[in-house]
CSV table of C-alpha atoms in Angstrom, one decimal:
chain,number,residue,atom,x,y,z
O,255,MET,CA,-45.3,171.9,3.4
O,256,GLY,CA,-42.5,171.9,0.9
O,257,ASP,CA,-44.7,174.2,-1.4
O,258,HIS,CA,-42.7,177.2,-2.7
O,259,LYS,CA,-45.7,179.2,-2.6
O,260,GLU,CA,-45.6,179.4,1.2
O,261,GLN,CA,-42.1,181.0,1.1
O,262,PRO,CA,-41.2,184.7,0.7
O,263,LEU,CA,-39.7,185.8,-2.6
O,264,ARG,CA,-36.0,186.4,-3.2
O,265,VAL,CA,-36.0,189.6,-5.5
O,266,GLY,CA,-32.2,189.7,-5.4
O,267,ALA,CA,-31.7,187.1,-8.1
O,268,ALA,CA,-34.2,188.8,-10.5
O,269,VAL,CA,-32.5,192.1,-10.1
O,270,ARG,CA,-29.2,190.6,-10.9
O,271,ARG,CA,-30.3,188.7,-14.0
O,272,ARG,CA,-32.1,191.9,-15.4
O,273,ARG,CA,-28.8,194.0,-14.6
O,274,ARG,CA,-26.8,191.4,-16.1
O,275,SER,CA,-29.0,191.0,-19.3
O,276,LEU,CA,-28.6,194.8,-19.8
O,277,ASP,CA,-24.9,194.6,-19.1
O,278,LEU,CA,-24.9,197.1,-16.5
O,279,THR,CA,-22.5,197.3,-13.6
O,280,LEU,CA,-23.6,197.9,-10.1
O,281,ALA,CA,-22.1,201.5,-10.3
O,282,VAL,CA,-24.5,202.2,-13.2
O,283,VAL,CA,-27.5,201.0,-11.5
O,284,ALA,CA,-26.4,202.9,-8.4
O,285,GLU,CA,-26.0,206.1,-10.2
O,286,ARG,CA,-29.4,205.6,-12.2
O,287,SER,CA,-31.1,204.9,-8.8
O,288,GLY,CA,-29.5,207.2,-6.5
O,289,LEU,CA,-28.9,204.2,-4.2
O,290,SER,CA,-25.4,202.9,-2.9
O,291,VAL,CA,-23.4,200.2,-4.6
O,292,PRO,CA,-23.0,198.3,-1.2
O,293,PHE,CA,-27.0,198.4,-0.7
O,294,LEU,CA,-27.5,197.2,-4.2
O,295,SER,CA,-24.9,194.4,-3.8
O,296,GLN,CA,-26.8,193.4,-0.5
O,297,VAL,CA,-30.2,193.3,-2.4
O,298,GLU,CA,-28.8,191.1,-5.2
O,299,ASN,CA,-27.3,188.8,-2.5
O,300,ASP,CA,-30.6,188.6,-0.7
O,301,ARG,CA,-28.8,190.1,2.4
O,302,ALA,CA,-31.2,193.1,2.2
O,303,ARG,CA,-34.9,193.6,1.3
O,304,PRO,CA,-35.6,196.6,-0.6
O,305,SER,CA,-38.5,198.9,0.5
O,306,THR,CA,-41.2,199.4,-2.1
O,307,GLY,CA,-39.8,202.7,-3.0
O,308,SER,CA,-36.2,201.4,-3.4
O,309,LEU,CA,-37.3,198.4,-5.6
O,310,GLU,CA,-39.1,200.9,-7.6
O,311,LYS,CA,-36.0,202.9,-8.1
O,312,VAL,CA,-33.9,199.8,-8.9
O,313,ALA,CA,-36.6,199.0,-11.3
O,314,ASP,CA,-36.6,202.2,-13.1
O,315,ALA,CA,-32.8,202.0,-13.3
O,316,LEU,CA,-33.2,198.6,-15.0
O,317,ARG,CA,-35.9,199.8,-17.6
O,318,THR,CA,-38.5,197.6,-16.0
O,319,THR,CA,-41.1,197.8,-13.3
O,320,ALA,CA,-41.1,196.6,-9.8
O,321,VAL,CA,-44.1,194.0,-10.5
O,322,GLU,CA,-42.0,192.6,-13.3
O,323,LEU,CA,-39.0,192.2,-10.9
O,324,LEU,CA,-41.3,190.6,-8.3
O,325,ALA,CA,-42.9,188.3,-11.0
O,326,ALA,CA,-39.4,187.0,-11.9
O,327,ALA,CA,-38.2,186.7,-8.2
O,328,ASP,CA,-37.4,183.4,-6.9
O,329,PRO,CA,-39.1,181.8,-4.0
O,330,ALA,CA,-36.8,181.6,-0.6
O,331,CYS,CA,-37.2,177.9,-0.6
O,332,SER,CA,-34.5,175.7,-1.8
O,333,VAL,CA,-36.5,172.4,-1.9
O,334,ASP,CA,-39.8,171.5,-3.5
O,335,VAL,CA,-41.1,168.1,-3.7
O,336,VAL,CA,-43.2,167.1,-7.0
O,337,ARG,CA,-44.8,164.0,-6.2
O,338,ALA,CA,-45.3,161.1,-8.7
O,339,GLU,CA,-48.8,160.7,-10.0
O,340,THR,CA,-51.1,158.6,-7.8
O,341,THR,CA,-53.5,157.7,-10.3
O,342,GLU,CA,-53.1,154.9,-12.6
O,343,PRO,CA,-51.5,155.6,-15.9
O,344,GLY,CA,-54.0,156.0,-18.7
O,345,PRO,CA,-53.8,155.0,-22.6
O,346,GLY,CA,-52.3,157.4,-24.8
O,347,PRO,CA,-49.2,159.8,-24.5
O,348,ARG,CA,-49.0,162.0,-21.1
O,349,SER,CA,-46.7,164.7,-19.9
O,350,ARG,CA,-46.0,166.3,-16.4
O,351,SER,CA,-44.0,169.1,-15.3
O,352,LEU,CA,-41.3,167.9,-12.6
O,353,VAL,CA,-40.5,171.5,-11.7
O,354,ARG,CA,-43.3,173.9,-10.3
O,355,GLY,CA,-43.1,177.8,-10.5
O,356,HIS,CA,-40.8,180.3,-12.4
O,357,HIS,CA,-37.5,179.1,-12.0
O,358,GLN,CA,-34.2,179.0,-13.9
O,359,MET,CA,-34.6,175.4,-14.9
O,360,HIS,CA,-37.7,173.6,-16.4
O,361,ALA,CA,-38.1,169.9,-16.5
O,362,SER,CA,-40.8,167.6,-17.9
O,363,GLU,CA,-41.6,163.8,-18.2
O,364,PHE,CA,-43.2,162.5,-21.4
O,365,THR,CA,-44.7,159.0,-21.5
O,366,GLY,CA,-45.7,157.2,-24.5
O,367,ASP,CA,-45.5,158.7,-27.9
O,368,HIS,CA,-46.5,162.3,-29.1
O,369,GLU,CA,-47.0,164.1,-32.6
O,370,ALA,CA,-43.8,162.5,-34.1
O,371,GLY,CA,-43.8,164.9,-37.0
O,372,ARG,CA,-43.8,168.0,-34.5
O,373,GLU,CA,-40.6,169.9,-34.6
O,374,PHE,CA,-39.2,171.6,-31.5
O,375,GLN,CA,-36.8,174.5,-31.2
O,376,TYR,CA,-35.9,175.8,-27.7
O,377,ARG,CA,-34.2,179.0,-27.0
O,378,ASN,CA,-31.6,177.6,-24.5
O,379,ASP,CA,-30.1,174.4,-23.9
O,380,GLN,CA,-31.8,171.2,-23.0
O,381,LEU,CA,-30.9,167.6,-22.1
O,382,MET,CA,-33.2,164.6,-23.0
O,383,TYR,CA,-32.9,161.4,-21.0
O,384,VAL,CA,-34.6,158.4,-21.7
O,385,ALA,CA,-35.8,156.7,-18.6
O,386,ASP,CA,-37.3,153.7,-20.1
O,387,GLY,CA,-37.8,152.4,-23.5
O,388,ALA,CA,-36.4,153.8,-26.5
O,389,VAL,CA,-36.8,156.9,-28.9
O,390,GLU,CA,-35.6,158.1,-32.3
O,391,ILE,CA,-34.3,161.9,-32.4
O,392,GLU,CA,-33.8,163.7,-35.6
O,393,ALA,CA,-31.4,166.9,-35.0
O,394,GLU,CA,-29.2,168.8,-37.3
O,395,GLY,CA,-30.2,166.4,-40.1
O,396,ARG,CA,-28.9,163.4,-38.2
O,397,ALA,CA,-30.8,160.7,-36.7
O,398,TYR,CA,-30.1,159.1,-33.0
O,399,ARG,CA,-31.5,156.2,-31.4
O,400,LEU,CA,-31.5,156.2,-27.7
O,401,GLY,CA,-32.4,153.4,-25.2
O,402,ARG,CA,-32.9,153.3,-21.5
O,403,GLY,CA,-30.5,155.3,-19.6
O,404,ASP,CA,-29.1,157.3,-22.7
O,405,THR,CA,-29.3,161.0,-23.1
O,406,LEU,CA,-28.8,163.6,-25.9
O,407,TYR,CA,-27.7,167.3,-25.3
O,408,LEU,CA,-28.8,170.0,-27.5
O,409,THR,CA,-27.8,173.4,-27.5
O,410,GLY,CA,-30.1,176.2,-27.7
O,411,GLY,CA,-31.5,176.8,-31.3
O,412,VAL,CA,-31.2,173.4,-32.7
O,413,ARG,CA,-34.4,172.2,-34.3
O,414,HIS,CA,-35.1,168.7,-33.4
O,415,ARG,CA,-38.1,166.1,-33.3
O,416,TRP,CA,-38.3,162.8,-31.7
O,417,ARG,CA,-40.7,159.9,-31.5
O,418,ALA,CA,-40.9,157.0,-29.0
O,419,THR,CA,-40.0,153.4,-30.8
O,420,VAL,CA,-41.5,151.3,-28.0
O,421,PRO,CA,-44.8,151.7,-26.0
O,422,ASP,CA,-44.8,153.2,-22.8
O,423,THR,CA,-41.4,155.0,-23.2
O,424,ARG,CA,-40.8,157.7,-20.6
O,425,VAL,CA,-38.2,160.6,-21.8
O,426,VAL,CA,-37.4,163.3,-19.1
O,427,VAL,CA,-36.5,166.8,-21.0
O,428,VAL,CA,-34.4,169.3,-18.6
O,429,ALA,CA,-33.9,172.6,-20.1
O,430,VAL,CA,-32.8,176.3,-19.0
O,431,ALA,CA,-36.2,178.0,-18.8
O,432,GLU,CA,-37.2,180.4,-21.6
O,433,HIS,CA,-37.4,183.5,-19.7
O,434,ILE,CA,-33.5,183.2,-19.0
O,435,GLU,CA,-31.1,184.4,-21.6
O,436,ALA,CA,-28.6,181.8,-21.0
O,437,VAL,CA,-27.5,181.4,-24.7
O,438,ARG,CA,-26.5,184.5,-26.5
O,439,ASP,CA,-26.6,184.3,-30.5
O,440,ARG,CA,-24.2,181.5,-31.4
O,441,LYS,CA,-22.4,181.8,-34.4
O,442,ARG,CA,-22.9,178.7,-36.5
């Protein structure tokens, strides 16, 4: 119950994302696929489920495969619960994913410290929230000290590194998933 794997896939969002990433209109996809604009609109809005043949035509028009579109499809559920760990926390740094599956958003919780010298750079925007403790973050040549309840927003492409300055610090990182092209080449 609540597990998104039990739900049918919604391929419409994957079709829309792929079409938009190629800067194509529905009319162009309709012309390439031989399907109608109204039908394609219904598919993108999950009001119609394409047959295998129609999905293959759409995939061809979008220069991909039906398998890739299905892999990028969203589960139909709108709620998925990820329970807190039931085991006692062990020594050393830990991390856990707060979002399961292939979604537009990724979230992780980091507890303790990690490789302080490790540099990160994500394709898309991310938000760091200090749930407990304190961290030092170096980004764009500046150092930031954050305490419990503080957040830091980083646009895609910003190189940064961070370290916990208090034992058992918990940091939640929420980011637009890497498979989403949310940030086009920003001019710096």
